[in-house]
mmCIF file of C-alpha atoms in Angstrom:
data_model
loop_
_atom_site.group_PDB
_atom_site.id
_atom_site.type_symbol
_atom_site.label_atom_id
_atom_site.label_comp_id
_atom_site.label_asym_id
_atom_site.label_seq_id
_atom_site.Cartn_x
_atom_site.Cartn_y
_atom_site.Cartn_z
ATOM 1 C CA MET M 1 -6.073 19.401 14.658
ATOM 2 C CA ILE M 2 -5.934 16.414 15.418
ATOM 3 C CA GLN M 3 -3.908 16.921 19.293
ATOM 4 C CA GLY M 4 -3.823 14.025 21.317
ATOM 5 C CA LYS M 5 -4.553 11.595 18.155
ATOM 6 C CA THR M 6 -2.398 8.729 17.328
ATOM 7 C CA ILE M 7 -2.715 7.312 13.929
ATOM 8 C CA ALA M 8 -1.520 3.810 13.111
ATOM 9 C CA PHE M 9 0.460 3.747 9.342
ATOM 10 C CA LEU M 10 0.717 -0.342 8.498
ATOM 11 C CA VAL M 11 3.107 -1.375 6.213
ATOM 12 C CA ALA M 12 5.001 -4.039 4.835
ATOM 13 C CA PRO M 13 8.694 -5.094 5.851
ATOM 14 C CA GLU M 14 9.690 -3.844 2.508
ATOM 15 C CA GLY M 15 8.185 -2.372 -0.496
ATOM 16 C CA VAL M 16 5.818 0.753 0.594
ATOM 17 C CA GLU M 17 6.104 3.738 -1.894
ATOM 18 C CA GLN M 18 8.193 6.025 0.196
ATOM 19 C CA VAL M 19 6.400 9.809 -0.370
ATOM 20 C CA GLU M 20 2.788 7.808 0.136
ATOM 21 C CA LEU M 21 4.430 6.970 4.021
ATOM 22 C CA THR M 22 6.211 10.220 4.584
ATOM 23 C CA GLU M 23 3.979 12.538 3.052
ATOM 24 C CA PRO M 24 0.710 11.492 5.172
ATOM 25 C CA TRP M 25 3.107 10.542 8.216
ATOM 26 C CA GLN M 26 4.126 14.506 8.136
ATOM 27 C CA ALA M 27 0.519 16.013 7.613
ATOM 28 C CA VAL M 28 -0.392 13.898 10.847
ATOM 29 C CA GLN M 29 2.408 15.471 12.471
ATOM 30 C CA GLN M 30 2.053 18.607 11.677
ATOM 31 C CA ALA M 31 -1.725 18.603 12.523
ATOM 32 C CA GLY M 32 -0.542 17.652 16.133
ATOM 33 C CA GLY M 33 -1.343 13.664 15.893
ATOM 34 C CA THR M 34 1.499 11.242 16.231
ATOM 35 C CA PRO M 35 2.225 8.988 13.555
ATOM 36 C CA ARG M 36 3.303 5.257 14.966
ATOM 37 C CA LEU M 37 4.542 2.871 12.329
ATOM 38 C CA VAL M 38 3.295 -0.634 12.188
ATOM 39 C CA SER M 39 4.671 -3.752 10.658
ATOM 40 C CA VAL M 40 4.360 -7.321 10.709
ATOM 41 C CA GLU M 41 7.953 -7.484 11.600
ATOM 42 C CA ARG M 42 10.418 -5.646 14.199
ATOM 43 C CA GLY M 43 12.788 -3.731 13.500
ATOM 44 C CA GLU M 44 13.323 -1.773 10.129
ATOM 45 C CA ILE M 45 11.078 -1.390 7.097
ATOM 46 C CA GLN M 46 12.712 -0.678 3.662
ATOM 47 C CA ALA M 47 11.026 2.193 1.533
ATOM 48 C CA PHE M 48 11.171 2.164 -1.946
ATOM 49 C CA ASN M 49 11.082 4.658 -4.412
ATOM 50 C CA HIS M 50 9.127 2.930 -7.256
ATOM 51 C CA LEU M 51 11.515 0.086 -7.876
ATOM 52 C CA ASP M 52 14.487 1.604 -6.537
ATOM 53 C CA LYS M 53 15.403 1.266 -2.748
ATOM 54 C CA ALA M 54 15.088 4.374 -0.638
ATOM 55 C CA GLY M 55 14.861 5.000 3.213
ATOM 56 C CA THR M 56 14.537 2.864 5.652
ATOM 57 C CA PHE M 57 12.489 3.880 8.943
ATOM 58 C CA PRO M 58 12.151 1.742 12.701
ATOM 59 C CA VAL M 59 8.939 0.083 13.236
ATOM 60 C CA ASP M 60 7.316 1.190 16.202
ATOM 61 C CA ALA M 61 4.560 -1.990 17.236
ATOM 62 C CA VAL M 62 4.095 -5.063 15.427
ATOM 63 C CA ALA M 63 0.620 -6.248 13.997
ATOM 64 C CA GLY M 64 -0.575 -8.995 16.269
ATOM 65 C CA GLU M 65 0.304 -7.409 19.004
ATOM 66 C CA VAL M 66 -1.512 -4.089 18.833
ATOM 67 C CA SER M 67 -5.144 -3.432 18.151
ATOM 68 C CA ALA M 68 -7.076 -0.766 16.588
ATOM 69 C CA ALA M 69 -8.276 0.071 19.979
ATOM 70 C CA GLU M 70 -5.051 2.129 20.912
ATOM 71 C CA PHE M 71 -5.125 3.990 17.986
ATOM 72 C CA ASP M 72 -7.719 6.767 16.484
ATOM 73 C CA GLY M 73 -7.049 6.155 12.903
ATOM 74 C CA LEU M 74 -5.045 4.324 10.022
ATOM 75 C CA VAL M 75 -3.179 5.418 7.145
ATOM 76 C CA LEU M 76 -2.526 2.574 4.410
ATOM 77 C CA PRO M 77 0.406 3.264 2.330
ATOM 78 C CA GLY M 78 0.655 1.889 -1.086
ATOM 79 C CA GLY M 79 3.307 0.666 -3.568
ATOM 80 C CA VAL M 80 2.779 -2.744 -5.595
ATOM 81 C CA ALA M 81 4.338 -4.983 -3.231
ATOM 82 C CA ASN M 82 3.206 -3.419 0.248
ATOM 83 C CA PRO M 83 -0.224 -4.177 -0.035
ATOM 84 C CA ASP M 84 0.271 -7.568 -1.651
ATOM 85 C CA PHE M 85 2.586 -8.280 1.117
ATOM 86 C CA LEU M 86 0.139 -7.665 3.796
ATOM 87 C CA ARG M 87 -2.807 -9.127 2.618
ATOM 88 C CA MET M 88 -1.355 -12.382 2.792
ATOM 89 C CA ARG M 89 -0.358 -11.699 6.858
ATOM 90 C CA PRO M 90 -3.608 -12.649 8.818
ATOM 91 C CA GLU M 91 -2.430 -10.119 11.640
ATOM 92 C CA ALA M 92 -2.328 -7.794 9.224
ATOM 93 C CA VAL M 93 -6.106 -8.213 7.529
ATOM 94 C CA ARG M 94 -7.349 -8.649 11.238
ATOM 95 C CA PHE M 95 -6.130 -5.672 12.375
ATOM 96 C CA VAL M 96 -7.087 -3.709 9.070
ATOM 97 C CA LYS M 97 -10.493 -4.970 9.745
ATOM 98 C CA GLU M 98 -10.349 -3.852 13.569
ATOM 99 C CA PHE M 99 -10.509 -0.438 12.462
ATOM 100 C CA PHE M 100 -13.957 -0.923 10.035
ATOM 101 C CA ASP M 101 -15.656 -2.502 13.159
ATOM 102 C CA ALA M 102 -14.651 0.073 15.399
ATOM 103 C CA GLY M 103 -15.904 2.696 13.208
ATOM 104 C CA LYS M 104 -12.402 4.757 12.951
ATOM 105 C CA PRO M 105 -11.388 6.200 10.230
ATOM 106 C CA VAL M 106 -8.996 4.514 7.305
ATOM 107 C CA ALA M 107 -6.433 6.550 4.375
ATOM 108 C CA ALA M 108 -5.358 4.301 1.663
ATOM 109 C CA ILE M 109 -3.828 5.806 -1.005
ATOM 110 C CA CYS M 110 -2.454 3.857 -4.280
ATOM 111 C CA HIS M 111 -2.376 0.036 -4.361
ATOM 112 C CA ALA M 112 -3.591 -0.272 -0.550
ATOM 113 C CA PRO M 113 -6.852 -1.128 -1.459
ATOM 114 C CA TRP M 114 -5.784 -4.572 -2.162
ATOM 115 C CA THR M 115 -5.560 -5.034 1.747
ATOM 116 C CA LEU M 116 -8.738 -3.522 1.886
ATOM 117 C CA VAL M 117 -10.427 -6.151 -0.740
ATOM 118 C CA GLU M 118 -8.540 -8.786 1.788
ATOM 119 C CA ALA M 119 -10.026 -7.673 4.988
ATOM 120 C CA GLY M 120 -13.549 -7.966 3.240
ATOM 121 C CA VAL M 121 -14.629 -3.835 4.224
ATOM 122 C CA VAL M 122 -14.925 -2.318 0.689
ATOM 123 C CA ARG M 123 -18.422 -3.991 -0.233
ATOM 124 C CA GLY M 124 -21.048 -1.057 -0.503
ATOM 125 C CA ARG M 125 -18.247 1.802 -0.117
ATOM 126 C CA THR M 126 -17.124 3.788 -3.193
ATOM 127 C CA LEU M 127 -13.029 4.345 -3.575
ATOM 128 C CA THR M 128 -10.766 4.539 -5.641
ATOM 129 C CA SER M 129 -6.938 3.428 -5.984
ATOM 130 C CA TRP M 130 -4.445 2.605 -8.909
ATOM 131 C CA PRO M 131 -6.377 2.138 -11.872
ATOM 132 C CA SER M 132 -4.781 -1.469 -12.327
ATOM 133 C CA LEU M 133 -6.857 -2.162 -8.937
ATOM 134 C CA GLN M 134 -10.295 -1.239 -10.276
ATOM 135 C CA THR M 135 -11.923 -4.901 -11.370
ATOM 136 C CA ASP M 136 -10.354 -6.283 -7.821
ATOM 137 C CA LEU M 137 -12.631 -3.604 -6.279
ATOM 138 C CA ARG M 138 -15.559 -3.854 -8.122
ATOM 139 C CA ASN M 139 -15.476 -7.975 -7.693
ATOM 140 C CA ALA M 140 -15.201 -7.448 -3.755
ATOM 141 C CA GLY M 141 -18.346 -5.172 -4.637
ATOM 142 C CA ALA M 142 -17.098 -1.234 -4.081
ATOM 143 C CA THR M 143 -18.027 1.148 -6.692
ATOM 144 C CA TRP M 144 -14.680 2.240 -8.108
ATOM 145 C CA VAL M 145 -14.201 6.185 -9.243
ATOM 146 C CA ASP M 146 -11.571 7.599 -11.038
ATOM 147 C CA GLN M 147 -10.547 10.816 -8.799
ATOM 148 C CA GLU M 148 -7.996 12.699 -6.863
ATOM 149 C CA VAL M 149 -9.773 11.914 -3.671
ATOM 150 C CA MET M 150 -12.833 9.977 -2.549
ATOM 151 C CA VAL M 151 -14.311 10.007 1.091
ATOM 152 C CA CYS M 152 -16.880 7.113 1.200
ATOM 153 C CA THR M 153 -19.177 7.961 4.603
ATOM 154 C CA GLY M 154 -21.331 5.298 3.177
ATOM 155 C CA GLY M 155 -20.323 2.476 5.612
ATOM 156 C CA PRO M 156 -18.829 1.901 9.575
ATOM 157 C CA ASN M 157 -16.443 4.056 9.231
ATOM 158 C CA THR M 158 -14.842 7.394 7.138
ATOM 159 C CA LEU M 159 -12.786 5.816 4.485
ATOM 160 C CA VAL M 160 -10.601 7.873 2.347
ATOM 161 C CA THR M 161 -8.989 6.886 -0.424
ATOM 162 C CA SER M 162 -6.442 8.222 -3.672
ATOM 163 C CA ARG M 163 -5.026 7.145 -6.473
ATOM 164 C CA LYS M 164 -1.094 7.964 -6.577
ATOM 165 C CA PRO M 165 1.729 10.028 -5.832
ATOM 166 C CA ASP M 166 0.490 13.328 -7.424
ATOM 167 C CA ASP M 167 -2.808 13.047 -5.242
ATOM 168 C CA LEU M 168 -1.195 13.244 -1.912
ATOM 169 C CA LYS M 169 -1.928 16.677 -1.223
ATOM 170 C CA ALA M 170 -5.544 15.982 -1.368
ATOM 171 C CA PHE M 171 -5.050 12.869 0.514
ATOM 172 C CA CYS M 172 -3.258 13.966 3.226
ATOM 173 C CA GLN M 173 -5.819 16.824 3.588
ATOM 174 C CA ALA M 174 -8.567 14.329 3.728
ATOM 175 C CA ALA M 175 -7.362 11.959 5.883
ATOM 176 C CA VAL M 176 -6.317 14.747 8.839
ATOM 177 C CA ASP M 177 -10.065 15.979 8.299
ATOM 178 C CA ALA M 178 -11.342 12.294 9.109
ATOM 179 C CA PHE M 179 -8.734 11.982 11.937
ATOM 180 C CA ARG M 180 -10.174 15.041 13.337
ATOM 181 C CA ALA M 181 -13.712 14.105 13.136
#
C-alpha cells in the first residue's frame, strides 16, 4: 500500500491518452495513494482515445506553481500530442527533472519519454516506450528495450516505463511498487 503518498500526474491541456491516465490513477487510488492532476494551465484537460476526444478532467495544480517536493512520485501518461506539448513548456520540463534530482520514482508510458528526453534524464538509463521513440531515446543516451515494462534503478531514482495501453496492467503494478519503496 502507498497510504499517505501523493502522486503527481503531469499532462498537457489536451492530448493525453485517456486510458493511460485513468488506469494508473485508479491503481494509485486502489493502493491507498492520492493522485493529483498537474498541468500547465488551470481548468480542465481534454483526454483522447487515440485521435477522438474522450473525457475531461479537472486540474488540481499547475506546473510552475508546485514542485516535486510536494509529491512522492510522478506518472507521465502518453498520447502523441501530450508529451510533445509538455516538452516545449519549460515549467513542465523543470517539474519532471525535479523528481530525478530528488531521487523520486517516475513512471512513463507510451510517448511520455519524449518529455524525459527534453529534461535530460535518460542518459545511461534503460527504458522502453512506443517503438517510434527508440531512436530519440538512443540519441539521448538511453538503452531502449522492447518489453512490456522496464524498471530501471540504474540512476538517481526508479524509472518505470512501458510501451502502450496493452501494457497497462504491468505498468500500473510496477509503478505502484516503485511508489511503495
